[in-house]
C-alpha atoms as a PDB file:
ATOM      1  CA  UNK A   1     -19.224 -43.309   2.943  1.00  0.00           C
ATOM      2  CA  UNK A   2     -16.541 -40.790   3.793  1.00  0.00           C
ATOM      3  CA  UNK A   3     -12.917 -41.488   3.151  1.00  0.00           C
ATOM      4  CA  UNK A   4      -9.873 -39.661   4.333  1.00  0.00           C
ATOM      5  CA  UNK A   5      -7.839 -37.929   1.672  1.00  0.00           C
ATOM      6  CA  UNK A   6      -4.494 -36.504   2.580  1.00  0.00           C
ATOM      7  CA  UNK A   7      -4.102 -32.892   1.603  1.00  0.00           C
ATOM      8  CA  UNK A   8      -0.752 -32.445  -0.042  1.00  0.00           C
ATOM      9  CA  UNK A   9       0.704 -29.251  -1.359  1.00  0.00           C
ATOM     10  CA  UNK A  10       2.162 -29.238  -4.799  1.00  0.00           C
ATOM     11  CA  UNK A  11       5.792 -28.362  -5.229  1.00  0.00           C
ATOM     12  CA  UNK A  12       5.260 -26.950  -8.704  1.00  0.00           C
ATOM     13  CA  UNK A  13       5.258 -23.235  -9.236  1.00  0.00           C
ATOM     14  CA  UNK A  14       2.384 -21.899 -11.272  1.00  0.00           C
ATOM     15  CA  UNK A  15       4.095 -19.486 -13.642  1.00  0.00           C
ATOM     16  CA  UNK A  16       2.772 -18.615 -17.064  1.00  0.00           C
ATOM     17  CA  UNK A  17       5.753 -18.928 -19.432  1.00  0.00           C
ATOM     18  CA  UNK A  18       4.037 -16.896 -22.141  1.00  0.00           C
ATOM     19  CA  UNK A  19       5.929 -13.636 -22.636  1.00  0.00           C
ATOM     20  CA  UNK A  20       4.018 -10.383 -22.752  1.00  0.00           C
ATOM     21  CA  UNK A  21       3.588  -8.789 -26.154  1.00  0.00           C
ATOM     22  CA  UNK A  22       6.152  -6.180 -27.234  1.00  0.00           C
ATOM     23  CA  UNK A  23       3.483  -3.475 -27.054  1.00  0.00           C
ATOM     24  CA  UNK A  24       3.374  -3.810 -23.258  1.00  0.00           C
ATOM     25  CA  UNK A  25       6.222  -1.913 -21.607  1.00  0.00           C
ATOM     26  CA  UNK A  26       8.290  -3.856 -19.068  1.00  0.00           C
ATOM     27  CA  UNK A  27       8.060  -2.833 -15.451  1.00  0.00           C
ATOM     28  CA  UNK A  28       9.696  -4.250 -12.347  1.00  0.00           C
ATOM     29  CA  UNK A  29       7.677  -5.595  -9.459  1.00  0.00           C
ATOM     30  CA  UNK A  30       7.147  -3.292  -6.481  1.00  0.00           C
ATOM     31  CA  UNK A  31       9.205  -5.664  -4.334  1.00  0.00           C
ATOM     32  CA  UNK A  32       7.428  -4.995  -1.057  1.00  0.00           C
ATOM     33  CA  UNK A  33       5.262  -7.167   1.145  1.00  0.00           C
ATOM     34  CA  UNK A  34       1.914  -6.134   2.581  1.00  0.00           C
ATOM     35  CA  UNK A  35       3.267  -4.341   5.691  1.00  0.00           C
ATOM     36  CA  UNK A  36       5.483  -1.826   3.829  1.00  0.00           C
ATOM     37  CA  UNK A  37       2.722  -1.294   1.271  1.00  0.00           C
ATOM     38  CA  UNK A  38       0.188  -0.642   4.020  1.00  0.00           C
ATOM     39  CA  UNK A  39       2.598   1.719   5.742  1.00  0.00           C
ATOM     40  CA  UNK A  40       3.073   3.712   2.529  1.00  0.00           C
ATOM     41  CA  UNK A  41      -0.462   3.287   1.169  1.00  0.00           C
ATOM     42  CA  UNK A  42      -1.844   6.752   1.939  1.00  0.00           C
ATOM     43  CA  UNK A  43       1.271   8.392   0.522  1.00  0.00           C
ATOM     44  CA  UNK A  44       1.112   6.195  -2.597  1.00  0.00           C
ATOM     45  CA  UNK A  45      -2.512   7.243  -3.025  1.00  0.00           C
ATOM     46  CA  UNK A  46      -1.588  10.912  -2.821  1.00  0.00           C
ATOM     47  CA  UNK A  47       1.663  10.748  -4.803  1.00  0.00           C
ATOM     48  CA  UNK A  48       0.269   8.548  -7.612  1.00  0.00           C
ATOM     49  CA  UNK A  49      -3.244  10.012  -7.706  1.00  0.00           C
ATOM     50  CA  UNK A  50      -3.168  11.021 -11.391  1.00  0.00           C
ATOM     51  CA  UNK A  51      -1.922   7.589 -12.518  1.00  0.00           C
ATOM     52  CA  UNK A  52      -4.458   5.804 -10.297  1.00  0.00           C
ATOM     53  CA  UNK A  53      -7.298   7.897 -11.704  1.00  0.00           C
ATOM     54  CA  UNK A  54      -6.185   7.211 -15.295  1.00  0.00           C
ATOM     55  CA  UNK A  55      -6.108   3.483 -14.516  1.00  0.00           C
ATOM     56  CA  UNK A  56      -9.571   3.525 -12.942  1.00  0.00           C
ATOM     57  CA  UNK A  57     -11.011   5.509 -15.881  1.00  0.00           C
ATOM     58  CA  UNK A  58      -9.469   2.985 -18.267  1.00  0.00           C
ATOM     59  CA  UNK A  59     -11.002   0.089 -16.298  1.00  0.00           C
ATOM     60  CA  UNK A  60     -14.382   1.841 -16.356  1.00  0.00           C
ATOM     61  CA  UNK A  61     -14.355   2.135 -20.141  1.00  0.00           C
ATOM     62  CA  UNK A  62     -13.247  -1.458 -20.784  1.00  0.00           C
ATOM     63  CA  UNK A  63     -12.988  -4.205 -18.179  1.00  0.00           C
ATOM     64  CA  UNK A  64     -10.686  -6.352 -20.339  1.00  0.00           C
ATOM     65  CA  UNK A  65      -7.471  -6.756 -18.273  1.00  0.00           C
ATOM     66  CA  UNK A  66      -5.299  -6.398 -21.366  1.00  0.00           C
ATOM     67  CA  UNK A  67      -6.834  -3.031 -22.231  1.00  0.00           C
ATOM     68  CA  UNK A  68      -5.296  -1.178 -19.260  1.00  0.00           C
ATOM     69  CA  UNK A  69      -1.862  -2.800 -18.943  1.00  0.00           C
ATOM     70  CA  UNK A  70      -0.005   0.399 -19.859  1.00  0.00           C
ATOM     71  CA  UNK A  71      -1.903   2.444 -17.272  1.00  0.00           C
ATOM     72  CA  UNK A  72      -1.338  -0.277 -14.671  1.00  0.00           C
ATOM     73  CA  UNK A  73       2.386  -0.258 -15.366  1.00  0.00           C
ATOM     74  CA  UNK A  74       2.466   3.520 -14.832  1.00  0.00           C
ATOM     75  CA  UNK A  75       0.819   3.035 -11.424  1.00  0.00           C
ATOM     76  CA  UNK A  76       3.407   0.372 -10.542  1.00  0.00           C
ATOM     77  CA  UNK A  77       6.323   2.573 -11.632  1.00  0.00           C
ATOM     78  CA  UNK A  78       4.960   5.450  -9.574  1.00  0.00           C
ATOM     79  CA  UNK A  79       4.639   3.245  -6.464  1.00  0.00           C
ATOM     80  CA  UNK A  80       8.203   1.961  -6.965  1.00  0.00           C
ATOM     81  CA  UNK A  81       9.433   5.547  -7.310  1.00  0.00           C
ATOM     82  CA  UNK A  82       7.748   6.639  -4.079  1.00  0.00           C
ATOM     83  CA  UNK A  83       8.887   3.615  -2.064  1.00  0.00           C
ATOM     84  CA  UNK A  84      12.449   4.270  -3.263  1.00  0.00           C
ATOM     85  CA  UNK A  85      12.159   7.902  -2.129  1.00  0.00           C
ATOM     86  CA  UNK A  86      10.711   6.825   1.223  1.00  0.00           C
ATOM     87  CA  UNK A  87      13.624   4.433   1.784  1.00  0.00           C
ATOM     88  CA  UNK A  88      16.201   7.073   0.783  1.00  0.00           C
ATOM     89  CA  UNK A  89      14.747   9.947   2.828  1.00  0.00           C
ATOM     90  CA  UNK A  90      12.943   8.315   5.754  1.00  0.00           C
ATOM     91  CA  UNK A  91      14.326   4.778   5.774  1.00  0.00           C
ATOM     92  CA  UNK A  92      14.643   4.371   9.532  1.00  0.00           C
ATOM     93  CA  UNK A  93      11.155   5.739  10.243  1.00  0.00           C
ATOM     94  CA  UNK A  94       9.614   3.755   7.375  1.00  0.00           C
ATOM     95  CA  UNK A  95      11.216   0.517   8.605  1.00  0.00           C
ATOM     96  CA  UNK A  96      10.097   1.162  12.192  1.00  0.00           C
ATOM     97  CA  UNK A  97       6.502   1.721  11.118  1.00  0.00           C
ATOM     98  CA  UNK A  98       6.109  -1.217   8.749  1.00  0.00           C
ATOM     99  CA  UNK A  99       7.901  -3.582  11.147  1.00  0.00           C
ATOM    100  CA  UNK A 100       5.510  -2.474  13.887  1.00  0.00           C
ATOM    101  CA  UNK A 101       2.599  -3.259  11.564  1.00  0.00           C
ATOM    102  CA  UNK A 102       4.157  -6.632  10.763  1.00  0.00           C
ATOM    103  CA  UNK A 103       4.478  -7.448  14.483  1.00  0.00           C
ATOM    104  CA  UNK A 104       0.985  -6.204  15.425  1.00  0.00           C
ATOM    105  CA  UNK A 105      -1.172  -8.031  12.878  1.00  0.00           C
ATOM    106  CA  UNK A 106      -1.148  -4.924  10.649  1.00  0.00           C
ATOM    107  CA  UNK A 107      -3.384  -3.014  13.048  1.00  0.00           C
ATOM    108  CA  UNK A 108      -2.746   0.700  12.523  1.00  0.00           C
ATOM    109  CA  UNK A 109      -3.946   1.719  16.003  1.00  0.00           C
ATOM    110  CA  UNK A 110      -1.156  -0.345  17.596  1.00  0.00           C
ATOM    111  CA  UNK A 111       1.550   1.584  15.711  1.00  0.00           C
ATOM    112  CA  UNK A 112       0.570   5.241  16.100  1.00  0.00           C
ATOM    113  CA  UNK A 113       3.858   6.308  17.726  1.00  0.00           C
ATOM    114  CA  UNK A 114       6.157   5.133  14.892  1.00  0.00           C
ATOM    115  CA  UNK A 115       3.490   6.300  12.433  1.00  0.00           C
ATOM    116  CA  UNK A 116       3.675   9.864  13.760  1.00  0.00           C
ATOM    117  CA  UNK A 117       7.459  10.008  13.354  1.00  0.00           C
ATOM    118  CA  UNK A 118       7.176   8.490   9.874  1.00  0.00           C
ATOM    119  CA  UNK A 119       4.441  10.942   8.823  1.00  0.00           C
ATOM    120  CA  UNK A 120       6.487  13.882  10.130  1.00  0.00           C
ATOM    121  CA  UNK A 121       9.574  12.750   8.222  1.00  0.00           C
ATOM    122  CA  UNK A 122       7.629  12.258   4.982  1.00  0.00           C
ATOM    123  CA  UNK A 123       6.047  15.692   5.322  1.00  0.00           C
ATOM    124  CA  UNK A 124       9.353  17.415   6.054  1.00  0.00           C
ATOM    125  CA  UNK A 125      11.399  15.657   3.373  1.00  0.00           C
ATOM    126  CA  UNK A 126       8.891  14.896   0.602  1.00  0.00           C
ATOM    127  CA  UNK A 127       6.079  17.364   1.284  1.00  0.00           C
ATOM    128  CA  UNK A 128       3.413  14.631   1.461  1.00  0.00           C
ATOM    129  CA  UNK A 129       0.842  14.774   4.247  1.00  0.00           C
ATOM    130  CA  UNK A 130      -1.227  11.787   5.286  1.00  0.00           C
ATOM    131  CA  UNK A 131      -4.917  12.465   4.724  1.00  0.00           C
ATOM    132  CA  UNK A 132      -7.468   9.682   5.072  1.00  0.00           C
ATOM    133  CA  UNK A 133     -10.049   9.935   2.274  1.00  0.00           C
ATOM    134  CA  UNK A 134     -13.639  10.282   3.435  1.00  0.00           C
ATOM    135  CA  UNK A 135     -12.850  11.976   6.742  1.00  0.00           C
ATOM    136  CA  UNK A 136     -15.567  14.591   7.319  1.00  0.00           C
ATOM    137  CA  UNK A 137     -14.463  18.199   6.898  1.00  0.00           C
ATOM    138  CA  UNK A 138     -13.485  19.817  10.185  1.00  0.00           C
ATOM    139  CA  UNK A 139     -12.900  16.515  12.004  1.00  0.00           C
ATOM    140  CA  UNK A 140      -9.491  15.499  13.296  1.00  0.00           C
ATOM    141  CA  UNK A 141      -7.799  12.694  11.363  1.00  0.00           C
ATOM    142  CA  UNK A 142      -7.787   9.477  13.418  1.00  0.00           C
ATOM    143  CA  UNK A 143      -3.994   9.131  13.242  1.00  0.00           C
ATOM    144  CA  UNK A 144      -3.545  12.641  14.685  1.00  0.00           C
ATOM    145  CA  UNK A 145      -5.655  12.067  17.811  1.00  0.00           C
ATOM    146  CA  UNK A 146      -3.625  12.054  21.012  1.00  0.00           C
ATOM    147  CA  UNK A 147      -5.984   9.818  23.031  1.00  0.00           C
ATOM    148  CA  UNK A 148      -8.222   7.909  20.611  1.00  0.00           C
ATOM    149  CA  UNK A 149     -11.054   5.861  22.032  1.00  0.00           C
ATOM    150  CA  UNK A 150     -10.605   2.251  20.944  1.00  0.00           C
ATOM    151  CA  UNK A 151     -13.721   0.191  21.490  1.00  0.00           C
ATOM    152  CA  UNK A 152     -13.756  -3.560  21.698  1.00  0.00           C
ATOM    153  CA  UNK A 153     -15.873  -4.536  18.715  1.00  0.00           C
ATOM    154  CA  UNK A 154     -16.377  -8.080  19.997  1.00  0.00           C
ATOM    155  CA  UNK A 155     -18.285  -7.244  23.209  1.00  0.00           C
END
């Protein structure tokens, strides 16, 4: 016999009060939601490539989460550094792009115009160029196409 149970949300926060060991260096949180992180993701990948590769090599040698905390903190610091530089140098363009993503269900194709101005600013001021990994050699990057064909995947 089925009974109705009310689904209630707990008001307690689930925070582990255990402090990290002294051997783990402190690092601040990135402090960005998913839209700004998605907007900056390709630049973070390029700018923090060495730290990301060190972290992934560490994870490959030992999957224990505690083993790679130092490498993970370096990745976080690098991302914080880049996001700070993006806000200082291309703040208006960065805000326009991530807010567009926020308002368009984080669909990149819907925000190509602010993305182009953001990419141009980042290239001019920071020397970083957006390159999508895995794009075949000699093919135009999807974000650089003037009239991309967008197919309805649900038909």
